[in-house]
Amino acid sequence: MLKKILNTLFTKFFFSGINFLILIIVSHMLGTDGKGEQAIISFNIYISTLVLTLIGNSTLIYLTPQKDFSSLFFPSLIWIIICSICIALFVGWEPKLIVIIAFFCALSEINYYILMGKEKIILGNWVKIIICSSNIIIIGALSLLNIFNDVIYYVYSMLIAHFLGFLYGFIVLRKEYFNLHFLTWDQLVENFKLLFSLGFVKQIGSIAQTFSYRISFYFLASYCSKSIVGIYSNACSIGEAVMLFGTSLALVQYSTLSNTKQQDIGMDLTLKLTRANTIFTFFALLILCILPAKFWVLAFGPGFEDVGIMLRLLAVGIMLLSCSSNFTQYFASKGNFIISALASVVGFVITLILSFCLIPRYGINGAAITACISYSVTFLIELIYFIKWKREKR
């Protein structure tokens, strides 16, 4: 398992490093306004992907050891196609590109989660590596040619990157794809119900959590400006990069526990990984919080000096949310997606209420305070349920 953890950590940090480079390039090339627009586009792509993977999401890790590939793939594919068509009917040409990106991203996610469910973690991680590597190569090349002067080029790079990610996953899983067999109507309905019953609850939690992360972008764009969104989005991206260590541990934890039925091992492993997560996240945030404003201006360009202030306001919430990822994956490995979904929904409701109250009055500081409170509540709910489960299993 150590090899899998190290490989996943390498992948996540590589992914984080590439995203940080993209953050720097976009910030320098497009400025605070362009970065704000890019952040909103990225959020729209992610939300579209969450809708498209309402049933073909990380629950596939849990179901892969129990089901054959066809039983999981066809219901997921049908849902992706239907949702893509429905979304595309209501948007213009440029947003349609976002739907196409989400389409290939969703297919890549299916390949990724199937590989994780088969405990082929290293091969699965390469799906992510292909996507982020392709993205930075395209953006970097356009920047060197001095062509990267509009956010639409970011959209094009995302489209190509996610297509290549899907293509790689298809090649790795070619035996499964070439041996696909059509399901009877009863089989299709049965598997769709199973995927929907698990995936819907799981994805509602993911959507709620994502809105907790990003709904403030819309409030800031409405009450402040896209420039403010650019500053705040950079701080959020850095915070999420710190959380990659914890999510890497949690992902391997999920894959491992989904293939074991021993309760004591699951809880002990969860506690050990949570401790490691807490220690790393604390020191990483400590370093980031003491960096001077000049560092952020040097990193992102003029106008981004307040990124450090945002990180200080977000720090406690980021650390607690990172730790909650271990509890989330423990519950998921046991087939219980309701607890984490409940915690995320509560966090989203708090975000929505406080955003209306704080952002119009305090602007970007209000958004950071709102996020910190929301993340803390999400963590506390999952911690309480984990302690309750631990006592019941004694």
mmCIF file of C-alpha atoms in Angstrom:
data_model
loop_
_atom_site.group_PDB
_atom_site.id
_atom_site.type_symbol
_atom_site.label_atom_id
_atom_site.label_comp_id
_atom_site.label_asym_id
_atom_site.label_seq_id
_atom_site.Cartn_x
_atom_site.Cartn_y
_atom_site.Cartn_z
ATOM 1 C CA MET A 1 0.000 0.000 0.000
ATOM 2 C CA LEU A 2 2.940 2.339 0.664
ATOM 3 C CA LYS A 3 3.900 2.235 -3.030
ATOM 4 C CA LYS A 4 0.355 3.182 -4.001
ATOM 5 C CA ILE A 5 0.280 6.044 -1.506
ATOM 6 C CA LEU A 6 3.639 7.384 -2.712
ATOM 7 C CA ASN A 7 2.591 7.139 -6.349
ATOM 8 C CA THR A 8 -0.711 8.883 -5.632
ATOM 9 C CA LEU A 9 1.085 11.573 -3.635
ATOM 10 C CA PHE A 10 3.509 12.105 -6.513
ATOM 11 C CA THR A 11 0.603 12.356 -8.950
ATOM 12 C CA LYS A 12 -1.331 14.780 -6.777
ATOM 13 C CA PHE A 13 1.705 16.990 -6.153
ATOM 14 C CA PHE A 14 2.615 16.859 -9.830
ATOM 15 C CA PHE A 15 -0.976 17.829 -10.613
ATOM 16 C CA SER A 16 -0.790 20.589 -8.015
ATOM 17 C CA GLY A 17 2.498 21.867 -9.409
ATOM 18 C CA ILE A 18 1.125 21.977 -12.942
ATOM 19 C CA ASN A 19 -2.009 23.778 -11.782
ATOM 20 C CA PHE A 20 0.169 26.261 -9.918
ATOM 21 C CA LEU A 21 2.115 26.944 -13.115
ATOM 22 C CA ILE A 22 -1.148 27.433 -14.990
ATOM 23 C CA LEU A 23 -2.255 29.756 -12.191
ATOM 24 C CA ILE A 24 0.914 31.820 -12.641
ATOM 25 C CA ILE A 25 0.709 31.934 -16.448
ATOM 26 C CA VAL A 26 -2.989 32.872 -16.536
ATOM 27 C CA SER A 27 -2.519 35.495 -13.797
ATOM 28 C CA HIS A 28 0.442 37.124 -15.556
ATOM 29 C CA MET A 29 -0.958 36.890 -19.094
ATOM 30 C CA LEU A 30 -4.586 37.851 -18.412
ATOM 31 C CA GLY A 31 -4.359 39.869 -15.170
ATOM 32 C CA THR A 32 -6.855 39.862 -12.292
ATOM 33 C CA ASP A 33 -9.900 40.324 -14.581
ATOM 34 C CA GLY A 34 -8.882 37.503 -16.925
ATOM 35 C CA LYS A 35 -8.027 35.245 -13.986
ATOM 36 C CA GLY A 36 -11.453 35.899 -12.522
ATOM 37 C CA GLU A 37 -13.140 34.948 -15.796
ATOM 38 C CA GLN A 38 -10.991 31.816 -16.072
ATOM 39 C CA ALA A 39 -11.920 30.828 -12.503
ATOM 40 C CA ILE A 40 -15.635 31.078 -13.278
ATOM 41 C CA ILE A 41 -15.195 29.035 -16.494
ATOM 42 C CA SER A 42 -13.280 26.341 -14.575
ATOM 43 C CA PHE A 43 -16.054 26.265 -12.000
ATOM 44 C CA ASN A 44 -18.704 25.898 -14.726
ATOM 45 C CA ILE A 45 -16.770 22.998 -16.268
ATOM 46 C CA TYR A 46 -16.461 21.295 -12.903
ATOM 47 C CA ILE A 47 -20.133 21.721 -12.050
ATOM 48 C CA SER A 48 -21.126 20.372 -15.486
ATOM 49 C CA THR A 49 -18.854 17.369 -14.907
ATOM 50 C CA LEU A 50 -20.447 16.714 -11.517
ATOM 51 C CA VAL A 51 -23.881 16.642 -13.150
ATOM 52 C CA LEU A 52 -22.655 14.340 -15.928
ATOM 53 C CA THR A 53 -21.106 11.967 -13.354
ATOM 54 C CA LEU A 54 -24.130 11.932 -11.102
ATOM 55 C CA ILE A 55 -24.046 8.127 -11.312
ATOM 56 C CA GLY A 56 -20.576 7.419 -12.787
ATOM 57 C CA ASN A 57 -18.561 8.912 -9.951
ATOM 58 C CA SER A 58 -16.270 7.617 -7.205
ATOM 59 C CA THR A 59 -18.945 5.113 -6.154
ATOM 60 C CA LEU A 60 -17.520 3.097 -9.064
ATOM 61 C CA ILE A 61 -14.501 2.388 -6.843
ATOM 62 C CA TYR A 62 -16.847 0.752 -4.351
ATOM 63 C CA LEU A 63 -18.811 -1.159 -7.021
ATOM 64 C CA THR A 64 -15.992 -2.297 -9.351
ATOM 65 C CA PRO A 65 -14.999 -5.303 -7.185
ATOM 66 C CA GLN A 66 -18.663 -6.389 -7.230
ATOM 67 C CA LYS A 67 -19.804 -5.699 -10.821
ATOM 68 C CA ASP A 68 -18.532 -6.314 -14.357
ATOM 69 C CA PHE A 69 -17.417 -3.411 -16.541
ATOM 70 C CA SER A 70 -20.466 -3.408 -18.836
ATOM 71 C CA SER A 71 -22.877 -3.167 -15.902
ATOM 72 C CA LEU A 72 -21.143 -0.014 -14.706
ATOM 73 C CA PHE A 73 -20.195 1.568 -18.027
ATOM 74 C CA PHE A 74 -23.444 1.564 -20.006
ATOM 75 C CA PRO A 75 -25.692 3.199 -17.371
ATOM 76 C CA SER A 76 -22.977 5.819 -16.757
ATOM 77 C CA LEU A 77 -22.529 6.497 -20.496
ATOM 78 C CA ILE A 78 -26.257 6.846 -21.142
ATOM 79 C CA TRP A 79 -26.564 9.346 -18.308
ATOM 80 C CA ILE A 80 -23.593 11.353 -19.598
ATOM 81 C CA ILE A 81 -25.043 11.559 -23.118
ATOM 82 C CA ILE A 82 -28.529 12.569 -21.943
ATOM 83 C CA CYS A 83 -27.224 15.252 -19.573
ATOM 84 C CA SER A 84 -24.776 16.618 -22.166
ATOM 85 C CA ILE A 85 -27.587 17.048 -24.709
ATOM 86 C CA CYS A 86 -29.890 18.675 -22.151
ATOM 87 C CA ILE A 87 -27.251 21.171 -20.997
ATOM 88 C CA ALA A 88 -26.140 21.965 -24.561
ATOM 89 C CA LEU A 89 -29.710 22.827 -25.604
ATOM 90 C CA PHE A 90 -29.803 25.731 -23.175
ATOM 91 C CA VAL A 91 -26.441 27.393 -23.850
ATOM 92 C CA GLY A 92 -24.724 29.291 -26.670
ATOM 93 C CA TRP A 93 -21.711 28.202 -28.759
ATOM 94 C CA GLU A 94 -18.899 29.107 -26.379
ATOM 95 C CA PRO A 95 -20.607 27.440 -23.361
ATOM 96 C CA LYS A 96 -21.185 24.407 -25.618
ATOM 97 C CA LEU A 97 -17.391 23.962 -25.636
ATOM 98 C CA ILE A 98 -17.596 23.760 -21.853
ATOM 99 C CA VAL A 99 -20.188 20.970 -22.163
ATOM 100 C CA ILE A 100 -17.926 19.072 -24.602
ATOM 101 C CA ILE A 101 -15.027 19.427 -22.154
ATOM 102 C CA ALA A 102 -17.252 18.128 -19.355
ATOM 103 C CA PHE A 103 -18.293 15.206 -21.605
ATOM 104 C CA PHE A 104 -14.713 13.997 -22.090
ATOM 105 C CA CYS A 105 -13.881 14.769 -18.469
ATOM 106 C CA ALA A 106 -16.782 12.566 -17.334
ATOM 107 C CA LEU A 107 -15.612 9.688 -19.548
ATOM 108 C CA SER A 108 -12.090 10.116 -18.158
ATOM 109 C CA GLU A 109 -13.515 9.977 -14.636
ATOM 110 C CA ILE A 110 -15.229 6.657 -15.384
ATOM 111 C CA ASN A 111 -11.927 5.184 -16.595
ATOM 112 C CA TYR A 112 -10.098 6.625 -13.603
ATOM 113 C CA TYR A 113 -12.505 5.294 -10.974
ATOM 114 C CA ILE A 114 -12.738 1.865 -12.610
ATOM 115 C CA LEU A 115 -8.941 1.597 -12.471
ATOM 116 C CA MET A 116 -8.939 2.704 -8.831
ATOM 117 C CA GLY A 117 -11.612 0.115 -8.051
ATOM 118 C CA LYS A 118 -9.412 -2.548 -9.609
ATOM 119 C CA GLU A 119 -6.598 -1.252 -7.353
ATOM 120 C CA LYS A 120 -4.628 -0.307 -10.480
ATOM 121 C CA ILE A 121 -3.850 2.972 -8.793
ATOM 122 C CA ILE A 122 -0.666 3.781 -10.693
ATOM 123 C CA LEU A 123 -2.376 3.341 -14.079
ATOM 124 C CA GLY A 124 -5.324 5.372 -12.822
ATOM 125 C CA ASN A 125 -3.061 8.184 -11.715
ATOM 126 C CA TRP A 126 -1.665 8.407 -15.228
ATOM 127 C CA VAL A 127 -5.088 9.540 -16.454
ATOM 128 C CA LYS A 128 -4.687 12.666 -14.311
ATOM 129 C CA ILE A 129 -1.045 13.117 -15.315
ATOM 130 C CA ILE A 130 -1.910 13.011 -19.026
ATOM 131 C CA ILE A 131 -4.622 15.645 -18.573
ATOM 132 C CA CYS A 132 -2.586 18.169 -16.587
ATOM 133 C CA SER A 133 0.589 17.638 -18.677
ATOM 134 C CA SER A 134 -1.271 18.242 -21.935
ATOM 135 C CA ASN A 135 -2.911 21.334 -20.473
ATOM 136 C CA ILE A 136 0.330 23.001 -19.349
ATOM 137 C CA ILE A 137 2.150 22.117 -22.590
ATOM 138 C CA ILE A 138 -0.547 23.800 -24.687
ATOM 139 C CA ILE A 139 -0.863 26.857 -22.431
ATOM 140 C CA GLY A 140 2.913 27.170 -22.136
ATOM 141 C CA ALA A 141 3.400 26.965 -25.904
ATOM 142 C CA LEU A 142 0.713 29.592 -26.556
ATOM 143 C CA SER A 143 2.296 31.872 -23.952
ATOM 144 C CA LEU A 144 5.775 31.554 -25.468
ATOM 145 C CA LEU A 145 4.280 32.418 -28.855
ATOM 146 C CA ASN A 146 2.560 35.383 -27.212
ATOM 147 C CA ILE A 147 -0.827 34.088 -28.400
ATOM 148 C CA PHE A 148 -2.333 33.406 -24.967
ATOM 149 C CA ASN A 149 -4.159 36.737 -24.697
ATOM 150 C CA ASP A 150 -7.750 35.573 -24.282
ATOM 151 C CA VAL A 151 -9.485 33.134 -21.928
ATOM 152 C CA ILE A 152 -10.870 31.161 -24.908
ATOM 153 C CA TYR A 153 -7.403 29.642 -25.402
ATOM 154 C CA TYR A 154 -7.678 28.200 -21.902
ATOM 155 C CA VAL A 155 -10.959 26.578 -22.951
ATOM 156 C CA TYR A 156 -9.294 25.060 -26.048
ATOM 157 C CA SER A 157 -6.415 23.676 -23.982
ATOM 158 C CA MET A 158 -8.842 22.061 -21.532
ATOM 159 C CA LEU A 159 -10.766 20.456 -24.399
ATOM 160 C CA ILE A 160 -7.657 18.835 -25.899
ATOM 161 C CA ALA A 161 -6.276 17.777 -22.488
ATOM 162 C CA HIS A 162 -9.441 15.988 -21.359
ATOM 163 C CA PHE A 163 -9.840 14.258 -24.711
ATOM 164 C CA LEU A 164 -6.278 12.888 -24.402
ATOM 165 C CA GLY A 165 -7.011 11.806 -20.811
ATOM 166 C CA PHE A 166 -10.038 9.837 -21.992
ATOM 167 C CA LEU A 167 -8.053 8.326 -24.872
ATOM 168 C CA TYR A 168 -5.336 7.087 -22.503
ATOM 169 C CA GLY A 169 -7.911 5.522 -20.166
ATOM 170 C CA PHE A 170 -9.585 3.831 -23.139
ATOM 171 C CA ILE A 171 -6.255 2.321 -24.204
ATOM 172 C CA VAL A 172 -5.454 1.060 -20.692
ATOM 173 C CA LEU A 173 -8.932 -0.473 -20.328
ATOM 174 C CA ARG A 174 -9.087 -1.689 -23.948
ATOM 175 C CA LYS A 175 -9.750 -5.313 -22.920
ATOM 176 C CA GLU A 176 -12.793 -4.210 -20.945
ATOM 177 C CA TYR A 177 -13.983 -1.957 -23.784
ATOM 178 C CA PHE A 178 -13.479 -4.618 -26.465
ATOM 179 C CA ASN A 179 -15.370 -7.140 -24.323
ATOM 180 C CA LEU A 180 -18.346 -4.895 -23.646
ATOM 181 C CA HIS A 181 -21.660 -6.690 -23.908
ATOM 182 C CA PHE A 182 -25.073 -5.109 -24.171
ATOM 183 C CA LEU A 183 -27.310 -5.365 -21.153
ATOM 184 C CA THR A 184 -30.908 -6.489 -21.212
ATOM 185 C CA TRP A 185 -33.453 -3.836 -20.358
ATOM 186 C CA ASP A 186 -33.959 -5.344 -16.890
ATOM 187 C CA GLN A 187 -30.198 -5.444 -16.262
ATOM 188 C CA LEU A 188 -29.818 -1.861 -17.432
ATOM 189 C CA VAL A 189 -32.616 -0.647 -15.175
ATOM 190 C CA GLU A 190 -31.314 -2.648 -12.214
ATOM 191 C CA ASN A 191 -27.763 -1.314 -12.528
ATOM 192 C CA PHE A 192 -28.958 2.209 -13.237
ATOM 193 C CA LYS A 193 -31.016 2.136 -10.026
ATOM 194 C CA LEU A 194 -28.031 0.856 -8.059
ATOM 195 C CA LEU A 195 -25.648 3.457 -9.473
ATOM 196 C CA PHE A 196 -28.205 6.203 -9.029
ATOM 197 C CA SER A 197 -29.076 5.234 -5.448
ATOM 198 C CA LEU A 198 -25.411 5.392 -4.431
ATOM 199 C CA GLY A 199 -24.098 7.950 -6.902
ATOM 200 C CA PHE A 200 -26.907 10.468 -6.489
ATOM 201 C CA VAL A 201 -26.366 10.768 -2.747
ATOM 202 C CA LYS A 202 -22.594 10.873 -3.207
ATOM 203 C CA GLN A 203 -22.729 13.456 -5.979
ATOM 204 C CA ILE A 204 -25.266 15.675 -4.238
ATOM 205 C CA GLY A 205 -22.697 15.887 -1.459
ATOM 206 C CA SER A 206 -19.950 16.686 -3.986
ATOM 207 C CA ILE A 207 -22.065 19.340 -5.681
ATOM 208 C CA ALA A 208 -22.960 20.899 -2.323
ATOM 209 C CA GLN A 209 -19.302 20.864 -1.271
ATOM 210 C CA THR A 210 -18.207 22.362 -4.594
ATOM 211 C CA PHE A 211 -20.733 25.164 -4.247
ATOM 212 C CA SER A 212 -19.421 25.729 -0.731
ATOM 213 C CA TYR A 213 -15.973 26.176 -2.320
ATOM 214 C CA ARG A 214 -17.020 28.306 -5.270
ATOM 215 C CA ILE A 215 -20.486 29.890 -4.930
ATOM 216 C CA SER A 216 -18.757 32.934 -3.463
ATOM 217 C CA PHE A 217 -17.240 33.550 -6.921
ATOM 218 C CA TYR A 218 -20.667 34.511 -8.215
ATOM 219 C CA PHE A 219 -21.368 36.722 -5.193
ATOM 220 C CA LEU A 220 -18.009 38.454 -5.537
ATOM 221 C CA ALA A 221 -18.517 38.964 -9.272
ATOM 222 C CA SER A 222 -21.948 40.450 -8.543
ATOM 223 C CA TYR A 223 -21.133 42.655 -5.545
ATOM 224 C CA CYS A 224 -17.465 43.400 -6.288
ATOM 225 C CA SER A 225 -15.719 42.623 -9.619
ATOM 226 C CA LYS A 226 -14.084 39.870 -11.664
ATOM 227 C CA SER A 227 -10.752 41.290 -10.502
ATOM 228 C CA ILE A 228 -11.675 40.429 -6.892
ATOM 229 C CA VAL A 229 -12.749 36.969 -8.051
ATOM 230 C CA GLY A 230 -9.292 36.527 -9.578
ATOM 231 C CA ILE A 231 -7.551 37.307 -6.277
ATOM 232 C CA TYR A 232 -9.856 35.134 -4.187
ATOM 233 C CA SER A 233 -9.762 32.223 -6.661
ATOM 234 C CA ASN A 234 -5.955 32.122 -6.490
ATOM 235 C CA ALA A 235 -6.084 31.869 -2.702
ATOM 236 C CA CYS A 236 -8.682 29.088 -2.937
ATOM 237 C CA SER A 237 -6.591 27.213 -5.507
ATOM 238 C CA ILE A 238 -3.524 27.354 -3.268
ATOM 239 C CA GLY A 239 -5.588 26.112 -0.332
ATOM 240 C CA GLU A 240 -6.895 23.214 -2.394
ATOM 241 C CA ALA A 241 -3.338 22.413 -3.488
ATOM 242 C CA VAL A 242 -2.418 22.020 0.185
ATOM 243 C CA MET A 243 -5.365 19.649 0.628
ATOM 244 C CA LEU A 244 -4.057 17.399 -2.145
ATOM 245 C CA PHE A 245 -1.853 15.581 0.369
ATOM 246 C CA GLY A 246 -4.883 14.643 2.434
ATOM 247 C CA THR A 247 -7.048 13.717 -0.536
ATOM 248 C CA SER A 248 -4.231 11.529 -1.895
ATOM 249 C CA LEU A 249 -4.074 9.571 1.345
ATOM 250 C CA ALA A 250 -7.857 9.393 1.459
ATOM 251 C CA LEU A 251 -8.144 8.089 -2.110
ATOM 252 C CA VAL A 252 -5.755 5.188 -1.474
ATOM 253 C CA GLN A 253 -7.574 4.623 1.841
ATOM 254 C CA TYR A 254 -10.888 4.397 -0.053
ATOM 255 C CA SER A 255 -9.526 1.969 -2.630
ATOM 256 C CA THR A 256 -7.963 -0.224 0.071
ATOM 257 C CA LEU A 257 -10.939 -0.274 2.442
ATOM 258 C CA SER A 258 -13.389 -0.972 -0.401
ATOM 259 C CA ASN A 259 -11.594 -4.299 -0.837
ATOM 260 C CA THR A 260 -11.608 -5.316 2.844
ATOM 261 C CA LYS A 261 -14.390 -6.090 5.310
ATOM 262 C CA GLN A 262 -12.380 -5.807 8.541
ATOM 263 C CA GLN A 263 -13.823 -2.920 10.561
ATOM 264 C CA ASP A 264 -10.922 -2.537 13.028
ATOM 265 C CA ILE A 265 -8.338 -2.241 10.253
ATOM 266 C CA GLY A 266 -10.459 0.381 8.511
ATOM 267 C CA MET A 267 -10.819 2.597 11.557
ATOM 268 C CA ASP A 268 -7.174 2.280 12.613
ATOM 269 C CA LEU A 269 -5.975 3.108 9.099
ATOM 270 C CA THR A 270 -8.331 6.098 8.942
ATOM 271 C CA LEU A 271 -7.011 7.514 12.224
ATOM 272 C CA LYS A 272 -3.366 7.049 11.213
ATOM 273 C CA LEU A 273 -3.863 8.741 7.854
ATOM 274 C CA THR A 274 -5.843 11.560 9.480
ATOM 275 C CA ARG A 275 -2.953 12.271 11.860
ATOM 276 C CA ALA A 276 -0.466 12.348 8.970
ATOM 277 C CA ASN A 277 -2.836 14.586 7.026
ATOM 278 C CA THR A 278 -3.215 17.014 9.939
ATOM 279 C CA ILE A 279 0.530 17.361 10.556
ATOM 280 C CA PHE A 280 1.397 17.961 6.906
ATOM 281 C CA THR A 281 -1.461 20.392 6.270
ATOM 282 C CA PHE A 282 -0.692 22.424 9.392
ATOM 283 C CA PHE A 283 2.959 23.025 8.505
ATOM 284 C CA ALA A 284 2.203 23.663 4.824
ATOM 285 C CA LEU A 285 -0.358 26.319 5.753
ATOM 286 C CA LEU A 286 1.979 27.808 8.345
ATOM 287 C CA ILE A 287 4.641 28.399 5.681
ATOM 288 C CA LEU A 288 2.144 29.894 3.238
ATOM 289 C CA CYS A 289 0.640 32.207 5.843
ATOM 290 C CA ILE A 290 3.956 33.855 6.758
ATOM 291 C CA LEU A 291 4.943 34.638 3.173
ATOM 292 C CA PRO A 292 4.969 38.418 2.524
ATOM 293 C CA ALA A 293 2.710 40.236 0.039
ATOM 294 C CA LYS A 294 5.718 40.784 -2.267
ATOM 295 C CA PHE A 295 5.932 37.028 -2.815
ATOM 296 C CA TRP A 296 2.400 36.861 -4.194
ATOM 297 C CA VAL A 297 3.000 39.859 -6.456
ATOM 298 C CA LEU A 298 6.144 38.173 -7.744
ATOM 299 C CA ALA A 299 4.265 34.897 -8.257
ATOM 300 C CA PHE A 300 1.090 36.198 -9.886
ATOM 301 C CA GLY A 301 1.779 39.782 -10.885
ATOM 302 C CA PRO A 302 0.491 43.213 -9.778
ATOM 303 C CA GLY A 303 -2.869 43.208 -8.030
ATOM 304 C CA PHE A 304 -2.472 39.851 -6.263
ATOM 305 C CA GLU A 305 -0.830 41.110 -3.040
ATOM 306 C CA ASP A 306 -3.916 40.244 -0.918
ATOM 307 C CA VAL A 307 -3.677 36.492 -1.644
ATOM 308 C CA GLY A 308 -1.699 36.010 1.595
ATOM 309 C CA ILE A 309 -4.404 37.730 3.676
ATOM 310 C CA MET A 310 -7.032 35.436 2.164
ATOM 311 C CA LEU A 311 -4.970 32.355 3.003
ATOM 312 C CA ARG A 312 -4.694 33.453 6.642
ATOM 313 C CA LEU A 313 -8.457 33.831 6.866
ATOM 314 C CA LEU A 314 -9.029 30.467 5.184
ATOM 315 C CA ALA A 315 -6.271 28.493 6.970
ATOM 316 C CA VAL A 316 -8.231 26.891 9.830
ATOM 317 C CA GLY A 317 -11.091 25.903 7.554
ATOM 318 C CA ILE A 318 -8.712 24.433 4.957
ATOM 319 C CA MET A 319 -6.943 22.291 7.550
ATOM 320 C CA LEU A 320 -10.202 20.940 9.003
ATOM 321 C CA LEU A 321 -11.700 20.263 5.577
ATOM 322 C CA SER A 322 -8.552 18.408 4.545
ATOM 323 C CA CYS A 323 -8.847 16.182 7.612
ATOM 324 C CA SER A 324 -12.522 15.503 6.907
ATOM 325 C CA SER A 325 -11.557 13.867 3.587
ATOM 326 C CA ASN A 326 -10.322 10.811 5.521
ATOM 327 C CA PHE A 327 -13.676 10.451 7.282
ATOM 328 C CA THR A 328 -15.489 10.955 3.969
ATOM 329 C CA GLN A 329 -13.633 8.093 2.318
ATOM 330 C CA TYR A 330 -14.045 5.826 5.341
ATOM 331 C CA PHE A 331 -17.825 6.221 5.185
ATOM 332 C CA ALA A 332 -17.758 5.777 1.391
ATOM 333 C CA SER A 333 -15.749 2.550 1.646
ATOM 334 C CA LYS A 334 -18.577 1.156 3.781
ATOM 335 C CA GLY A 335 -21.166 2.131 1.195
ATOM 336 C CA ASN A 336 -22.491 5.011 3.319
ATOM 337 C CA PHE A 337 -22.553 8.231 1.301
ATOM 338 C CA ILE A 338 -25.323 9.924 3.278
ATOM 339 C CA ILE A 339 -23.200 11.224 6.164
ATOM 340 C CA SER A 340 -20.720 13.098 3.980
ATOM 341 C CA ALA A 341 -23.519 14.352 1.735
ATOM 342 C CA LEU A 342 -25.365 15.670 4.787
ATOM 343 C CA ALA A 343 -22.239 17.427 6.055
ATOM 344 C CA SER A 344 -21.655 19.005 2.627
ATOM 345 C CA VAL A 345 -25.260 20.145 2.269
ATOM 346 C CA VAL A 346 -25.190 21.758 5.712
ATOM 347 C CA GLY A 347 -21.892 23.434 4.772
ATOM 348 C CA PHE A 348 -23.438 24.730 1.553
ATOM 349 C CA VAL A 349 -26.493 26.131 3.346
ATOM 350 C CA ILE A 350 -24.201 27.951 5.780
ATOM 351 C CA THR A 351 -22.152 29.277 2.842
ATOM 352 C CA LEU A 352 -25.275 30.515 1.080
ATOM 353 C CA ILE A 353 -26.652 32.287 4.145
ATOM 354 C CA LEU A 354 -23.359 33.874 5.202
ATOM 355 C CA SER A 355 -22.538 34.906 1.617
ATOM 356 C CA PHE A 356 -25.721 36.956 1.491
ATOM 357 C CA CYS A 357 -24.878 38.486 4.866
ATOM 358 C CA LEU A 358 -21.100 39.019 4.719
ATOM 359 C CA ILE A 359 -20.001 39.462 1.096
ATOM 360 C CA PRO A 360 -22.130 42.565 0.319
ATOM 361 C CA ARG A 361 -20.783 44.184 3.495
ATOM 362 C CA TYR A 362 -17.196 42.919 3.782
ATOM 363 C CA GLY A 363 -16.419 41.881 0.200
ATOM 364 C CA ILE A 364 -13.530 39.462 -0.277
ATOM 365 C CA ASN A 365 -12.867 39.190 3.479
ATOM 366 C CA GLY A 366 -16.492 38.187 3.989
ATOM 367 C CA ALA A 367 -16.104 35.423 1.395
ATOM 368 C CA ALA A 368 -13.034 34.014 3.186
ATOM 369 C CA ILE A 369 -14.694 34.108 6.613
ATOM 370 C CA THR A 370 -17.788 32.428 5.180
ATOM 371 C CA ALA A 371 -15.712 29.622 3.672
ATOM 372 C CA CYS A 372 -13.759 29.061 6.890
ATOM 373 C CA ILE A 373 -16.944 28.692 8.967
ATOM 374 C CA SER A 374 -18.548 26.392 6.389
ATOM 375 C CA TYR A 375 -15.487 24.119 6.178
ATOM 376 C CA SER A 376 -15.270 23.890 9.966
ATOM 377 C CA VAL A 377 -18.910 22.852 10.321
ATOM 378 C CA THR A 378 -18.519 20.207 7.597
ATOM 379 C CA PHE A 379 -15.551 18.731 9.471
ATOM 380 C CA LEU A 380 -17.341 18.709 12.828
ATOM 381 C CA ILE A 381 -20.354 16.829 11.453
ATOM 382 C CA GLU A 382 -18.181 14.084 9.937
ATOM 383 C CA LEU A 383 -16.014 13.867 13.064
ATOM 384 C CA ILE A 384 -19.061 13.423 15.302
ATOM 385 C CA TYR A 385 -20.436 10.625 13.111
ATOM 386 C CA PHE A 386 -17.034 8.898 12.914
ATOM 387 C CA ILE A 387 -16.694 8.916 16.714
ATOM 388 C CA LYS A 388 -20.230 7.546 16.974
ATOM 389 C CA TRP A 389 -19.404 4.728 14.521
ATOM 390 C CA LYS A 390 -16.201 3.939 16.374
ATOM 391 C CA ARG A 391 -18.057 3.521 19.663
ATOM 392 C CA GLU A 392 -20.727 1.345 18.058
ATOM 393 C CA LYS A 393 -18.141 -1.002 16.546
ATOM 394 C CA ARG A 394 -16.445 -1.718 19.854
#
